[in-house]
GROMACS .gro file of C-alpha atoms in nm:
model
  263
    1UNK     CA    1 -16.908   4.228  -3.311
    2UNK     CA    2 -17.283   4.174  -3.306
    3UNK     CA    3 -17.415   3.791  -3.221
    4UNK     CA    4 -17.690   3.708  -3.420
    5UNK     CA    5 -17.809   3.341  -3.414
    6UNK     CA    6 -17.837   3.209  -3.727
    7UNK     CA    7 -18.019   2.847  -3.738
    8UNK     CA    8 -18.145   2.587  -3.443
    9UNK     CA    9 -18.141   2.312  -3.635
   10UNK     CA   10 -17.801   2.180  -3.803
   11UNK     CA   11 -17.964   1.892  -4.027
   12UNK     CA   12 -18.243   1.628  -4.082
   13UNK     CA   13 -18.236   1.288  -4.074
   14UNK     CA   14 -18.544   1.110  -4.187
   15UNK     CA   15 -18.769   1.394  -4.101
   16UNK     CA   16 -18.617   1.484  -3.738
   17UNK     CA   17 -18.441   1.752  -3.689
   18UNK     CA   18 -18.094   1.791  -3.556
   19UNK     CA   19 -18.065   2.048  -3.312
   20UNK     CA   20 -17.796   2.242  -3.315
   21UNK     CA   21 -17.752   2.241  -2.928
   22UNK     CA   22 -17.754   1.891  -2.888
   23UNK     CA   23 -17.447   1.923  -3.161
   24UNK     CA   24 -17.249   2.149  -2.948
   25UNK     CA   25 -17.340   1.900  -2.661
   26UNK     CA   26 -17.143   1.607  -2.857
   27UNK     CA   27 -16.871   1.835  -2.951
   28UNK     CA   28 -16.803   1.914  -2.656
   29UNK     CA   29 -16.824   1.593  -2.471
   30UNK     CA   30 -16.575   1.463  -2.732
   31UNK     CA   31 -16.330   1.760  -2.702
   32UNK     CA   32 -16.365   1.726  -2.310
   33UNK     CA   33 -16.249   1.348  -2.335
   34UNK     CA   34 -15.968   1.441  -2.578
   35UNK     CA   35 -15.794   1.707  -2.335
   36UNK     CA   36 -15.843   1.480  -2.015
   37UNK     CA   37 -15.679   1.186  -2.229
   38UNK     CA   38 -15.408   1.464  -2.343
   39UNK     CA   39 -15.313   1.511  -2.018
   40UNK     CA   40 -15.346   1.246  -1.851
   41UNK     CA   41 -15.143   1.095  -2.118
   42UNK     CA   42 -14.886   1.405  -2.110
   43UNK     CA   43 -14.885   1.473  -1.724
   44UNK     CA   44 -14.992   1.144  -1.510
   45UNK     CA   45 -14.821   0.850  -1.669
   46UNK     CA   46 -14.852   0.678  -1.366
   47UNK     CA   47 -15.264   0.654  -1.395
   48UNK     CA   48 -15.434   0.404  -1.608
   49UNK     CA   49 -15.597   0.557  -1.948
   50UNK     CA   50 -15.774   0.218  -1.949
   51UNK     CA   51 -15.967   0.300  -1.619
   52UNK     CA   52 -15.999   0.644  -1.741
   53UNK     CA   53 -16.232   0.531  -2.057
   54UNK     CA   54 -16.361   0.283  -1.884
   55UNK     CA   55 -16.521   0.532  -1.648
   56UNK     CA   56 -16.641   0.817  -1.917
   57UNK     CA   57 -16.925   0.636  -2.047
   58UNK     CA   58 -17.049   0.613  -1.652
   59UNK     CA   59 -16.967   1.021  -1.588
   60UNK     CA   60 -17.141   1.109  -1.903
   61UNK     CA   61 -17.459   0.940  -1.835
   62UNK     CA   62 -17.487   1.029  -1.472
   63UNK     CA   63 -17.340   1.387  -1.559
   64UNK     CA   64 -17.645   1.458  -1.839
   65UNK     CA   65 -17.911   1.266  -1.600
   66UNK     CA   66 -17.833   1.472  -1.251
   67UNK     CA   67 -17.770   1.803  -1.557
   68UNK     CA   68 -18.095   1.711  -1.631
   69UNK     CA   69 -18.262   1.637  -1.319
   70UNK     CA   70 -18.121   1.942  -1.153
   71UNK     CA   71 -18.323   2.142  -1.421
   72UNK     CA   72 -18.634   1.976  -1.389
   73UNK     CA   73 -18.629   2.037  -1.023
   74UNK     CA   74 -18.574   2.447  -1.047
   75UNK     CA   75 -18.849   2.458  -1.233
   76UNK     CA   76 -19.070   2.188  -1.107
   77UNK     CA   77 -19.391   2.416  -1.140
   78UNK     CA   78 -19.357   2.412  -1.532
   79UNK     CA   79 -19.231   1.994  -1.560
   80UNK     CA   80 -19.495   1.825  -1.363
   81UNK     CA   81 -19.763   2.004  -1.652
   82UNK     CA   82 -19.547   1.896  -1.916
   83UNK     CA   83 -19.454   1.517  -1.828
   84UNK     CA   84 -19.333   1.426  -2.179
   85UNK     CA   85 -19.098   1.751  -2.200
   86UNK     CA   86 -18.863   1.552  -1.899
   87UNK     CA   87 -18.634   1.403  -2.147
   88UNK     CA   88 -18.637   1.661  -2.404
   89UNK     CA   89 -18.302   1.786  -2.347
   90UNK     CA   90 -18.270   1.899  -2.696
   91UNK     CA   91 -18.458   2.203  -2.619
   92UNK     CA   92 -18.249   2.269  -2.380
   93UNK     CA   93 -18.237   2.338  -2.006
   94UNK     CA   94 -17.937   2.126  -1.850
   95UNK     CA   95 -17.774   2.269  -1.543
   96UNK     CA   96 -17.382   2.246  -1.519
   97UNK     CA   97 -17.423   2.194  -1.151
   98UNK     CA   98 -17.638   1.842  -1.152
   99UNK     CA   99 -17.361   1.748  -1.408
  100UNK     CA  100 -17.082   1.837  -1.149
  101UNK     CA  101 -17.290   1.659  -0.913
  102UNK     CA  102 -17.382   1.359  -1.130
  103UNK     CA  103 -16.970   1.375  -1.243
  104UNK     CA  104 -16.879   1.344  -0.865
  105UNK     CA  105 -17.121   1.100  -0.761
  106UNK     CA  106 -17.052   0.866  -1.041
  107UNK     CA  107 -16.662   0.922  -0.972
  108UNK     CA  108 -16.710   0.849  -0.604
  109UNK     CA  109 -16.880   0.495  -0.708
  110UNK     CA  110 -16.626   0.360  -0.948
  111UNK     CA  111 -16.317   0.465  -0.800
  112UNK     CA  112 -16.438   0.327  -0.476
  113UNK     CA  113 -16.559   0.024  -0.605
  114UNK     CA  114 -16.183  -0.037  -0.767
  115UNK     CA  115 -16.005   0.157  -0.506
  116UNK     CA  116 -15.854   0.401  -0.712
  117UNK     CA  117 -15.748   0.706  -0.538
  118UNK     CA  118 -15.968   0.956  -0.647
  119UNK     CA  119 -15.837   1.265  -0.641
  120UNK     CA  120 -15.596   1.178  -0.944
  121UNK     CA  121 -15.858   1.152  -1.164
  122UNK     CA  122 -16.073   1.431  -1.054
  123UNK     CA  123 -15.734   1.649  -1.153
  124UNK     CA  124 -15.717   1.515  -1.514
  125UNK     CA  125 -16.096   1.523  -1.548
  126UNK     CA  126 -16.135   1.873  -1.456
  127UNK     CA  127 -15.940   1.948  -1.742
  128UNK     CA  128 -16.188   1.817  -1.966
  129UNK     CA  129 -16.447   1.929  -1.781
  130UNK     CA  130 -16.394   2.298  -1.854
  131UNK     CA  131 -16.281   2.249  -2.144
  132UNK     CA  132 -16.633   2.110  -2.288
  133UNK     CA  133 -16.794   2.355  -2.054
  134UNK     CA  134 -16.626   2.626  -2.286
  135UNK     CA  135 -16.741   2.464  -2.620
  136UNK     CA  136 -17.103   2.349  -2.470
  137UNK     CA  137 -17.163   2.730  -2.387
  138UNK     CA  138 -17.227   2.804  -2.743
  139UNK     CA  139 -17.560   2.544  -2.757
  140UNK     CA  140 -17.717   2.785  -2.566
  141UNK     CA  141 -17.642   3.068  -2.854
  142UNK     CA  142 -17.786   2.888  -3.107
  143UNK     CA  143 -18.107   2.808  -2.895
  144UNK     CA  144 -18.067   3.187  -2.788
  145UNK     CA  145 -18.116   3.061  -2.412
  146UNK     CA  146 -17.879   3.153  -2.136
  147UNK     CA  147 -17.837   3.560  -2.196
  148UNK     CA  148 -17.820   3.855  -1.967
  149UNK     CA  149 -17.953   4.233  -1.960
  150UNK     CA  150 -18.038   4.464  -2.229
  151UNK     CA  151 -17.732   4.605  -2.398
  152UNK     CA  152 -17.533   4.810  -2.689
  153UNK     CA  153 -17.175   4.674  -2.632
  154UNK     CA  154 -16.986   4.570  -2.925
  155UNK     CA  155 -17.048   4.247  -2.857
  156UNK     CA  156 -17.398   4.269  -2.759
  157UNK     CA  157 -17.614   3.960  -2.849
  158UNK     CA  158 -17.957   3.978  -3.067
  159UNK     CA  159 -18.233   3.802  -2.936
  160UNK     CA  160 -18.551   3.717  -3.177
  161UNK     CA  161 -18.853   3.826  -2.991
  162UNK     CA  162 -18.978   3.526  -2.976
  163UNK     CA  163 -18.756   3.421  -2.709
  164UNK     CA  164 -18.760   3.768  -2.522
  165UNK     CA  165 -18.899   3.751  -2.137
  166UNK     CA  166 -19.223   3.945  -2.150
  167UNK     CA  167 -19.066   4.232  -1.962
  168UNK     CA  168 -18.780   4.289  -2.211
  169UNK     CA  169 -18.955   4.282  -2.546
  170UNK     CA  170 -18.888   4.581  -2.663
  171UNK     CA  171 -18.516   4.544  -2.628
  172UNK     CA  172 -18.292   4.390  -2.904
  173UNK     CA  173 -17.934   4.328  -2.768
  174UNK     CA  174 -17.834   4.138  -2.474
  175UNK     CA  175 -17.540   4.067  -2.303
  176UNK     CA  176 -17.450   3.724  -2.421
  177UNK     CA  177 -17.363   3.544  -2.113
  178UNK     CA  178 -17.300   3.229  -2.285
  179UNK     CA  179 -17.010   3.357  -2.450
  180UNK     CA  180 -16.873   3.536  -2.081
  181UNK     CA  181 -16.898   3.190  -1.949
  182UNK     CA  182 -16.692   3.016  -2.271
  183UNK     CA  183 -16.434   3.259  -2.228
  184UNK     CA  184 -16.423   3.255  -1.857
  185UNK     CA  185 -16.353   2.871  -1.877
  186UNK     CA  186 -16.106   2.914  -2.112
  187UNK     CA  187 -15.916   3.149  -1.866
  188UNK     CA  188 -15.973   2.888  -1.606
  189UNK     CA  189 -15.831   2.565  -1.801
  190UNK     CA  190 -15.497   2.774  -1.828
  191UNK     CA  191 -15.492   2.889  -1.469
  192UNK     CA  192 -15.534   2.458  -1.395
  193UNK     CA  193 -15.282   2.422  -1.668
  194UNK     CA  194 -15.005   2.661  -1.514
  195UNK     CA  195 -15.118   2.521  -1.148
  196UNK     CA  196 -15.035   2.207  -1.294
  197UNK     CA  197 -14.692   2.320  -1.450
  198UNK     CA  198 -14.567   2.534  -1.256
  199UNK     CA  199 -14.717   2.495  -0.862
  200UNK     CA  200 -14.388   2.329  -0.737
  201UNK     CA  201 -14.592   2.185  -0.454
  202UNK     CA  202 -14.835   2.021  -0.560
  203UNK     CA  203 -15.042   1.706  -0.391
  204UNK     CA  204 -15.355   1.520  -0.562
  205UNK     CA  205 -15.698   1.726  -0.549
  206UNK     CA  206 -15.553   2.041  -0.631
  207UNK     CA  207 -15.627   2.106  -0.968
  208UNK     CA  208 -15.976   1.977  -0.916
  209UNK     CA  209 -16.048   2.192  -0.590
  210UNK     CA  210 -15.908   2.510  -0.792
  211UNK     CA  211 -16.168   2.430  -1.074
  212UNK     CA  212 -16.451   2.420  -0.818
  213UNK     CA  213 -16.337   2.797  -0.723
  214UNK     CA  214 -16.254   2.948  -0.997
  215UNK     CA  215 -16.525   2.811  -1.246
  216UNK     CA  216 -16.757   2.934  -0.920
  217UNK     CA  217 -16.658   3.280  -0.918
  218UNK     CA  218 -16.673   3.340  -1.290
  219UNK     CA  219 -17.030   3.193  -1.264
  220UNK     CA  220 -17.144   3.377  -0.958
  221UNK     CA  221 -17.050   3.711  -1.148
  222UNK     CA  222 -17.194   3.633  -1.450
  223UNK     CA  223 -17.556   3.492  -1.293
  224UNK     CA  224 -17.556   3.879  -1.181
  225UNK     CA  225 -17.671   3.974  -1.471
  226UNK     CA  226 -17.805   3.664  -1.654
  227UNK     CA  227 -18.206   3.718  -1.683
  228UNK     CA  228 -18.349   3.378  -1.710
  229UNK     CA  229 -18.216   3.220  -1.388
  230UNK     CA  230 -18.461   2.907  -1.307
  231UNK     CA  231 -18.500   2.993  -0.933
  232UNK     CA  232 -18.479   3.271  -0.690
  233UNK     CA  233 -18.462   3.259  -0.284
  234UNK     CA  234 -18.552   3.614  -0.197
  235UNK     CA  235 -18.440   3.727  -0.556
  236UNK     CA  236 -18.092   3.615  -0.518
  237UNK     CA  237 -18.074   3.347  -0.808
  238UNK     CA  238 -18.032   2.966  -0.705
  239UNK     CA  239 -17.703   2.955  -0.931
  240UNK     CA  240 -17.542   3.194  -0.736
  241UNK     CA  241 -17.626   3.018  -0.385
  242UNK     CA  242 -17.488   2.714  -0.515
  243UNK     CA  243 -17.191   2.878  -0.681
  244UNK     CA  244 -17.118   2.978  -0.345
  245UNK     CA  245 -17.111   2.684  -0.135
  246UNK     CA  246 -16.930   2.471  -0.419
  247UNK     CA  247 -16.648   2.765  -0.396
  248UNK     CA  248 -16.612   2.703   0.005
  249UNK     CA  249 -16.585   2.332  -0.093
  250UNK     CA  250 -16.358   2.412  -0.310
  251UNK     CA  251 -16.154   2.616  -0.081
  252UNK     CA  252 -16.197   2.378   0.209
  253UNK     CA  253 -16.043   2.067  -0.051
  254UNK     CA  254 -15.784   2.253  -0.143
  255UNK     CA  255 -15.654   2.387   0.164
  256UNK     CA  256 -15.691   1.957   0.315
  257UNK     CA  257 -15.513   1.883   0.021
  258UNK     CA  258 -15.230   2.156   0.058
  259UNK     CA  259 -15.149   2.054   0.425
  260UNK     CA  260 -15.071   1.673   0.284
  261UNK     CA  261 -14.778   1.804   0.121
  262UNK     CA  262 -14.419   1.688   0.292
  263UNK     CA  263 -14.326   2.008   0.409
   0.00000   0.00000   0.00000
């Protein structure tokens, strides 16, 4: 199966454009807030859906600002020549882990604020989480962004050369690590999914502390061989630094949260 990207732009309106990124970014917030209402709905009838729509509208916001910010701030160098590019998010370049950051921070707030225990909702809204992370992947195809090393798989990606780094512009194919990372978070939603079902001790925090590993390790993997990471600390990308520490975290939650179940 060869990738080929056919259009960036979905439609007009009035003249603008419609990119078809910022599409997949909709989609996917919507599909994300339909699963974590599924289950919530299916699986934790004892939390408030209310509360839980209440609060998207803050998560999204702060998720796509801190998604945002996080970018900027890799590449600083290239932002503070190009003020007015800042908000242009429709061309891309919005980091997954300033929206997990922006997601937490915003969660930590509210929940606080109304002293709801947290953990509850972080489960249901990991869910959705990965769930748009799957379907927001494929923005990234259609701005043919976010690909890895030359290749002649099957499935190998081709990149116009317009949007080949200098040092690979006489390949075609890439690996398209967009579509590694939609499928990896597929694989992780039903590895939360059969945690949820089937983990026979469970206690709040677990689901969302798996997420933080699992979604970590698929990333850190796939970073390997991604060639447009923003940042590098003696050429070991930024992406996989943080993937790292958020997987301890993770590991660290879960375990806290493992050892508050009755025994």
């Amino acid at each position: 199966m060869l990738f080929h990207s056919p259009f960036v732009n979905a439609f007009s309106i009035g003249g603008y454009d419609v990119k078809m990124y910022g599409v997949m970014m909709f989609l996917a917030i919507i599909f994300g807030i339909f699963v974590a209402d599924f289950i919530a709905n299916k699986y934790y009838k004892s939390v408030d859906r209310d509360i839980l729509f209440d609060f998207f509208p803050l998560m999204i916001i702060s998720g796509i600002v801190f998604a945002r910010l996080y970018y900027v701030t890799l590449n600083f160098d290239y932002y503070i020549l190009h003020i007015a590019e800042i908000p242009a998010i429709w061309h891309g370049g919005i980091s997954i882990h300033g929206a997990i950051l922006g997601g937490v921070l915003a969660g930590i707030f509210y929940f606080k604020k109304h002293k709801l225990p947290i953990l509850n909702y972080a489960d249901i809204i990991s869910f959705g989480l990965v769930a748009a992370q799957a379907v927001g992947r494929w923005g990234n195809f259609f701005n043919s962004e976010a690909f890895g090393t030359p290749c002649n798989l099957p499935w190998k990606l081709y990149i116009d050369p317009r949007y080949r780094p200098v040092e690979y512009y006489s390949c075609d194919y890439f690996h398209p690590t967009f579509l590694y990372e939609s499928l990896w978070c597929i694989f992780v939603f039903f590895l939360l999914f059969l945690l949820l079902r089937k983990f026979k001790k469970y206690s709040a925090g677990m689901v969302f502390y798996s997420y933080l590993m699992l979604y970590s390790i698929g990333r850190f993997w796939i970073e390997s061989i991604r060639i447009d990471s923003v940042l590098n600390i003696s050429n070991v990308p930024i992406a996989q630094i943080v993937s790292v520490l958020i997987f301890f975290i993770g590991v660290i939650g879960f375990h806290y949260c493992y050892k508050k179940i009755p025994a």
